[in-house]
GROMACS .gro file of C-alpha atoms in nm:
model
  256
    1UNK     CA    1   9.773   4.546   0.391
    2UNK     CA    2   9.718   4.172   0.416
    3UNK     CA    3   9.346   4.236   0.456
    4UNK     CA    4   9.339   4.444   0.138
    5UNK     CA    5   9.527   4.176  -0.054
    6UNK     CA    6   9.284   3.914   0.075
    7UNK     CA    7   8.984   4.117  -0.042
    8UNK     CA    8   9.147   4.170  -0.383
    9UNK     CA    9   9.212   3.796  -0.409
   10UNK     CA   10   8.850   3.717  -0.328
   11UNK     CA   11   8.725   3.967  -0.587
   12UNK     CA   12   8.957   3.824  -0.853
   13UNK     CA   13   8.843   3.470  -0.766
   14UNK     CA   14   8.474   3.562  -0.790
   15UNK     CA   15   8.527   3.738  -1.122
   16UNK     CA   16   8.715   3.437  -1.256
   17UNK     CA   17   8.432   3.203  -1.156
   18UNK     CA   18   8.171   3.432  -1.312
   19UNK     CA   19   8.372   3.458  -1.632
   20UNK     CA   20   8.408   3.081  -1.645
   21UNK     CA   21   8.036   3.032  -1.588
   22UNK     CA   22   7.961   3.286  -1.858
   23UNK     CA   23   8.192   3.107  -2.099
   24UNK     CA   24   8.036   2.768  -2.019
   25UNK     CA   25   7.687   2.917  -2.052
   26UNK     CA   26   7.776   3.069  -2.387
   27UNK     CA   27   7.920   2.740  -2.510
   28UNK     CA   28   7.613   2.553  -2.388
   29UNK     CA   29   7.362   2.793  -2.545
   30UNK     CA   30   7.536   2.777  -2.883
   31UNK     CA   31   7.561   2.396  -2.870
   32UNK     CA   32   7.357   2.211  -3.130
   33UNK     CA   33   7.048   2.009  -3.032
   34UNK     CA   34   7.131   1.640  -3.061
   35UNK     CA   35   6.792   1.486  -2.987
   36UNK     CA   36   6.421   1.556  -2.943
   37UNK     CA   37   6.273   1.326  -2.677
   38UNK     CA   38   5.897   1.267  -2.643
   39UNK     CA   39   5.758   1.161  -2.305
   40UNK     CA   40   5.391   1.066  -2.332
   41UNK     CA   41   5.201   1.031  -2.003
   42UNK     CA   42   4.917   0.811  -2.129
   43UNK     CA   43   4.650   0.614  -1.942
   44UNK     CA   44   4.604   0.369  -2.226
   45UNK     CA   45   4.779   0.054  -2.346
   46UNK     CA   46   4.844   0.222  -2.679
   47UNK     CA   47   4.928   0.590  -2.715
   48UNK     CA   48   4.647   0.803  -2.855
   49UNK     CA   49   4.908   1.051  -2.981
   50UNK     CA   50   5.193   0.888  -3.172
   51UNK     CA   51   5.549   1.022  -3.137
   52UNK     CA   52   5.569   1.089  -3.511
   53UNK     CA   53   5.257   1.305  -3.485
   54UNK     CA   54   5.418   1.508  -3.207
   55UNK     CA   55   5.741   1.549  -3.404
   56UNK     CA   56   5.545   1.666  -3.709
   57UNK     CA   57   5.363   1.924  -3.493
   58UNK     CA   58   5.697   2.048  -3.358
   59UNK     CA   59   5.846   2.080  -3.705
   60UNK     CA   60   5.541   2.272  -3.824
   61UNK     CA   61   5.606   2.551  -3.571
   62UNK     CA   62   5.982   2.533  -3.510
   63UNK     CA   63   6.131   2.389  -3.828
   64UNK     CA   64   6.382   2.106  -3.774
   65UNK     CA   65   6.492   2.126  -3.410
   66UNK     CA   66   6.765   1.862  -3.418
   67UNK     CA   67   7.092   2.022  -3.531
   68UNK     CA   68   6.989   2.378  -3.440
   69UNK     CA   69   7.164   2.586  -3.171
   70UNK     CA   70   6.989   2.526  -2.840
   71UNK     CA   71   6.952   2.899  -2.777
   72UNK     CA   72   6.750   2.938  -3.099
   73UNK     CA   73   6.490   2.675  -3.006
   74UNK     CA   74   6.168   2.833  -2.871
   75UNK     CA   75   6.024   2.585  -2.621
   76UNK     CA   76   5.704   2.787  -2.573
   77UNK     CA   77   5.635   2.770  -2.945
   78UNK     CA   78   5.685   2.392  -2.928
   79UNK     CA   79   5.438   2.364  -2.638
   80UNK     CA   80   5.174   2.561  -2.827
   81UNK     CA   81   5.223   2.351  -3.140
   82UNK     CA   82   5.188   2.021  -2.951
   83UNK     CA   83   4.890   2.144  -2.747
   84UNK     CA   84   4.711   2.221  -3.076
   85UNK     CA   85   4.685   1.846  -3.138
   86UNK     CA   86   4.327   1.742  -3.050
   87UNK     CA   87   4.425   1.455  -2.818
   88UNK     CA   88   4.686   1.652  -2.619
   89UNK     CA   89   4.558   1.805  -2.295
   90UNK     CA   90   4.885   1.979  -2.200
   91UNK     CA   91   5.251   1.987  -2.302
   92UNK     CA   92   5.578   2.105  -2.147
   93UNK     CA   93   5.901   2.150  -2.342
   94UNK     CA   94   6.245   2.212  -2.189
   95UNK     CA   95   6.617   2.198  -2.266
   96UNK     CA   96   6.859   1.964  -2.090
   97UNK     CA   97   7.230   1.990  -2.015
   98UNK     CA   98   7.303   1.697  -2.248
   99UNK     CA   99   7.174   1.892  -2.552
  100UNK     CA  100   6.824   1.746  -2.575
  101UNK     CA  101   6.483   1.906  -2.617
  102UNK     CA  102   6.237   1.709  -2.405
  103UNK     CA  103   5.864   1.737  -2.471
  104UNK     CA  104   5.635   1.593  -2.203
  105UNK     CA  105   5.266   1.565  -2.284
  106UNK     CA  106   4.947   1.451  -2.116
  107UNK     CA  107   4.679   1.291  -2.330
  108UNK     CA  108   4.310   1.363  -2.293
  109UNK     CA  109   4.093   1.114  -2.103
  110UNK     CA  110   3.821   0.971  -2.330
  111UNK     CA  111   3.488   0.891  -2.158
  112UNK     CA  112   3.244   0.805  -2.439
  113UNK     CA  113   3.193   0.736  -2.807
  114UNK     CA  114   2.929   0.942  -2.985
  115UNK     CA  115   2.736   0.842  -3.298
  116UNK     CA  116   2.508   1.112  -3.437
  117UNK     CA  117   2.195   1.094  -3.651
  118UNK     CA  118   2.407   1.084  -3.969
  119UNK     CA  119   2.628   0.801  -3.844
  120UNK     CA  120   2.926   1.030  -3.778
  121UNK     CA  121   3.141   0.905  -3.489
  122UNK     CA  122   3.345   1.104  -3.240
  123UNK     CA  123   3.493   1.071  -2.894
  124UNK     CA  124   3.402   1.278  -2.588
  125UNK     CA  125   3.665   1.355  -2.326
  126UNK     CA  126   3.650   1.429  -1.953
  127UNK     CA  127   3.668   1.806  -2.016
  128UNK     CA  128   3.369   1.800  -2.252
  129UNK     CA  129   3.568   1.825  -2.575
  130UNK     CA  130   3.439   1.648  -2.885
  131UNK     CA  131   3.728   1.480  -3.066
  132UNK     CA  132   3.773   1.300  -3.399
  133UNK     CA  133   3.744   0.923  -3.366
  134UNK     CA  134   4.082   0.755  -3.384
  135UNK     CA  135   4.136   0.476  -3.633
  136UNK     CA  136   4.289   0.145  -3.519
  137UNK     CA  137   4.252   0.234  -3.151
  138UNK     CA  138   4.015   0.022  -2.944
  139UNK     CA  139   3.876   0.170  -2.621
  140UNK     CA  140   3.600   0.011  -2.416
  141UNK     CA  141   3.367   0.307  -2.375
  142UNK     CA  142   2.998   0.380  -2.318
  143UNK     CA  143   2.835   0.451  -2.654
  144UNK     CA  144   2.575   0.727  -2.691
  145UNK     CA  145   2.384   0.750  -3.019
  146UNK     CA  146   2.072   0.930  -3.131
  147UNK     CA  147   1.909   1.236  -3.279
  148UNK     CA  148   2.188   1.488  -3.236
  149UNK     CA  149   2.438   1.627  -3.484
  150UNK     CA  150   2.814   1.655  -3.464
  151UNK     CA  151   2.981   1.951  -3.636
  152UNK     CA  152   3.189   1.758  -3.887
  153UNK     CA  153   3.391   2.059  -4.000
  154UNK     CA  154   3.513   2.121  -3.643
  155UNK     CA  155   3.601   1.761  -3.561
  156UNK     CA  156   3.953   1.764  -3.708
  157UNK     CA  157   4.080   1.989  -3.427
  158UNK     CA  158   3.814   1.910  -3.165
  159UNK     CA  159   3.568   2.151  -3.007
  160UNK     CA  160   3.389   2.213  -2.677
  161UNK     CA  161   3.044   2.070  -2.610
  162UNK     CA  162   2.945   2.387  -2.422
  163UNK     CA  163   2.647   2.548  -2.592
  164UNK     CA  164   2.578   2.245  -2.812
  165UNK     CA  165   2.252   2.152  -2.638
  166UNK     CA  166   2.209   1.776  -2.674
  167UNK     CA  167   2.580   1.695  -2.657
  168UNK     CA  168   2.628   1.914  -2.350
  169UNK     CA  169   2.348   1.709  -2.187
  170UNK     CA  170   2.523   1.390  -2.298
  171UNK     CA  171   2.843   1.512  -2.130
  172UNK     CA  172   2.652   1.567  -1.804
  173UNK     CA  173   2.503   1.218  -1.826
  174UNK     CA  174   2.822   1.034  -1.925
  175UNK     CA  175   3.034   1.212  -1.661
  176UNK     CA  176   2.810   1.063  -1.392
  177UNK     CA  177   2.803   0.719  -1.556
  178UNK     CA  178   3.181   0.684  -1.581
  179UNK     CA  179   3.230   0.809  -1.224
  180UNK     CA  180   3.087   0.474  -1.107
  181UNK     CA  181   3.247   0.144  -1.206
  182UNK     CA  182   2.906  -0.024  -1.183
  183UNK     CA  183   2.725   0.223  -1.409
  184UNK     CA  184   3.020   0.234  -1.648
  185UNK     CA  185   2.988  -0.143  -1.696
  186UNK     CA  186   2.606  -0.157  -1.688
  187UNK     CA  187   2.512   0.142  -1.903
  188UNK     CA  188   2.720   0.073  -2.214
  189UNK     CA  189   2.458   0.182  -2.468
  190UNK     CA  190   2.234   0.488  -2.451
  191UNK     CA  191   2.004   0.646  -2.709
  192UNK     CA  192   1.897   1.012  -2.708
  193UNK     CA  193   1.581   1.103  -2.900
  194UNK     CA  194   1.496   1.432  -3.068
  195UNK     CA  195   1.335   1.565  -2.750
  196UNK     CA  196   1.648   1.504  -2.543
  197UNK     CA  197   1.517   1.195  -2.365
  198UNK     CA  198   1.774   0.932  -2.263
  199UNK     CA  199   1.707   0.559  -2.290
  200UNK     CA  200   1.975   0.312  -2.178
  201UNK     CA  201   2.005  -0.054  -2.273
  202UNK     CA  202   2.187  -0.220  -1.981
  203UNK     CA  203   2.440  -0.499  -2.011
  204UNK     CA  204   2.254  -0.719  -1.760
  205UNK     CA  205   1.879  -0.773  -1.805
  206UNK     CA  206   1.643  -0.748  -2.102
  207UNK     CA  207   1.483  -0.422  -1.991
  208UNK     CA  208   1.531  -0.065  -2.111
  209UNK     CA  209   1.587   0.225  -1.872
  210UNK     CA  210   1.398   0.545  -1.953
  211UNK     CA  211   1.560   0.843  -1.782
  212UNK     CA  212   1.369   1.118  -1.958
  213UNK     CA  213   1.569   1.441  -1.983
  214UNK     CA  214   1.909   1.492  -1.824
  215UNK     CA  215   1.752   1.713  -1.557
  216UNK     CA  216   1.796   1.549  -1.218
  217UNK     CA  217   1.999   1.265  -1.370
  218UNK     CA  218   2.211   1.220  -1.057
  219UNK     CA  219   1.901   1.162  -0.847
  220UNK     CA  220   1.758   0.929  -1.111
  221UNK     CA  221   2.072   0.715  -1.103
  222UNK     CA  222   2.051   0.702  -0.723
  223UNK     CA  223   1.689   0.586  -0.746
  224UNK     CA  224   1.783   0.323  -1.002
  225UNK     CA  225   2.068   0.198  -0.780
  226UNK     CA  226   1.829   0.166  -0.484
  227UNK     CA  227   1.577  -0.018  -0.704
  228UNK     CA  228   1.846  -0.261  -0.824
  229UNK     CA  229   1.956  -0.328  -0.466
  230UNK     CA  230   1.609  -0.365  -0.314
  231UNK     CA  231   1.380  -0.477  -0.594
  232UNK     CA  232   1.598  -0.687  -0.819
  233UNK     CA  233   1.764  -1.021  -0.777
  234UNK     CA  234   1.913  -1.270  -1.020
  235UNK     CA  235   1.572  -1.422  -1.097
  236UNK     CA  236   1.409  -1.083  -1.165
  237UNK     CA  237   1.663  -0.918  -1.400
  238UNK     CA  238   1.450  -1.019  -1.700
  239UNK     CA  239   1.111  -0.962  -1.538
  240UNK     CA  240   1.066  -0.607  -1.668
  241UNK     CA  241   1.053  -0.464  -2.018
  242UNK     CA  242   1.104  -0.101  -1.912
  243UNK     CA  243   1.210   0.085  -1.600
  244UNK     CA  244   1.085   0.444  -1.618
  245UNK     CA  245   1.255   0.711  -1.405
  246UNK     CA  246   1.096   1.016  -1.565
  247UNK     CA  247   0.858   1.083  -1.280
  248UNK     CA  248   0.964   1.245  -0.955
  249UNK     CA  249   0.976   1.021  -0.647
  250UNK     CA  250   0.857   0.709  -0.826
  251UNK     CA  251   0.972   0.433  -1.058
  252UNK     CA  252   0.726   0.298  -1.311
  253UNK     CA  253   0.802  -0.050  -1.446
  254UNK     CA  254   0.645  -0.238  -1.734
  255UNK     CA  255   0.654  -0.616  -1.707
  256UNK     CA  256   0.736  -0.852  -1.990
   0.00000   0.00000   0.00000
């Protein structure tokens, strides 16, 4: 009999706890959102995506969030709205016990500035996306200009460089340049002609570097590095007018 009473007591206790948890959960889900918190994981001194821009993107998809019942806020919809911003790589939204909606976002990593044949400027990111140039944001980046065209109508939201021809080649080139601190500092300006040939104007020296097409660019950069190490010294930086890497297994230099 005592055993039966003990079992009944345990069952009643468990049911009471479950009922209490259900009541607390119901109260919590119907509680009103008191704050929307933005957490921006940026690599830059100044945020590329301002908090007010994120809040506007949230309101566009979820109406005002602050003051709404927590259980009516769709965090997935918020994530999709924030990720639609061109400079947002990814976003995560979640609810907290203290009645907040927290939105964490990761900004895109910018690797180059592009200036096309019409003078239109854009940024290129590490995933090969072409993004609208930000105003009042200064980033020290390699600049690539030349005879290629940006799709101005697509720039507002950003678009992939895949299938764009010249810009896809630029992405291949710049990705290798920024992977090296030396090349990132040395090759700050590059011009691409209508045939897809790359010519860089280095920071140190009065010469130009003719790479030819992007084909084999990794090997060309390795050859150039070896030439700098073996054939150049402080007195010879200004000896050459051009350093030509177009030809396989050789470097052709033109003297000043």
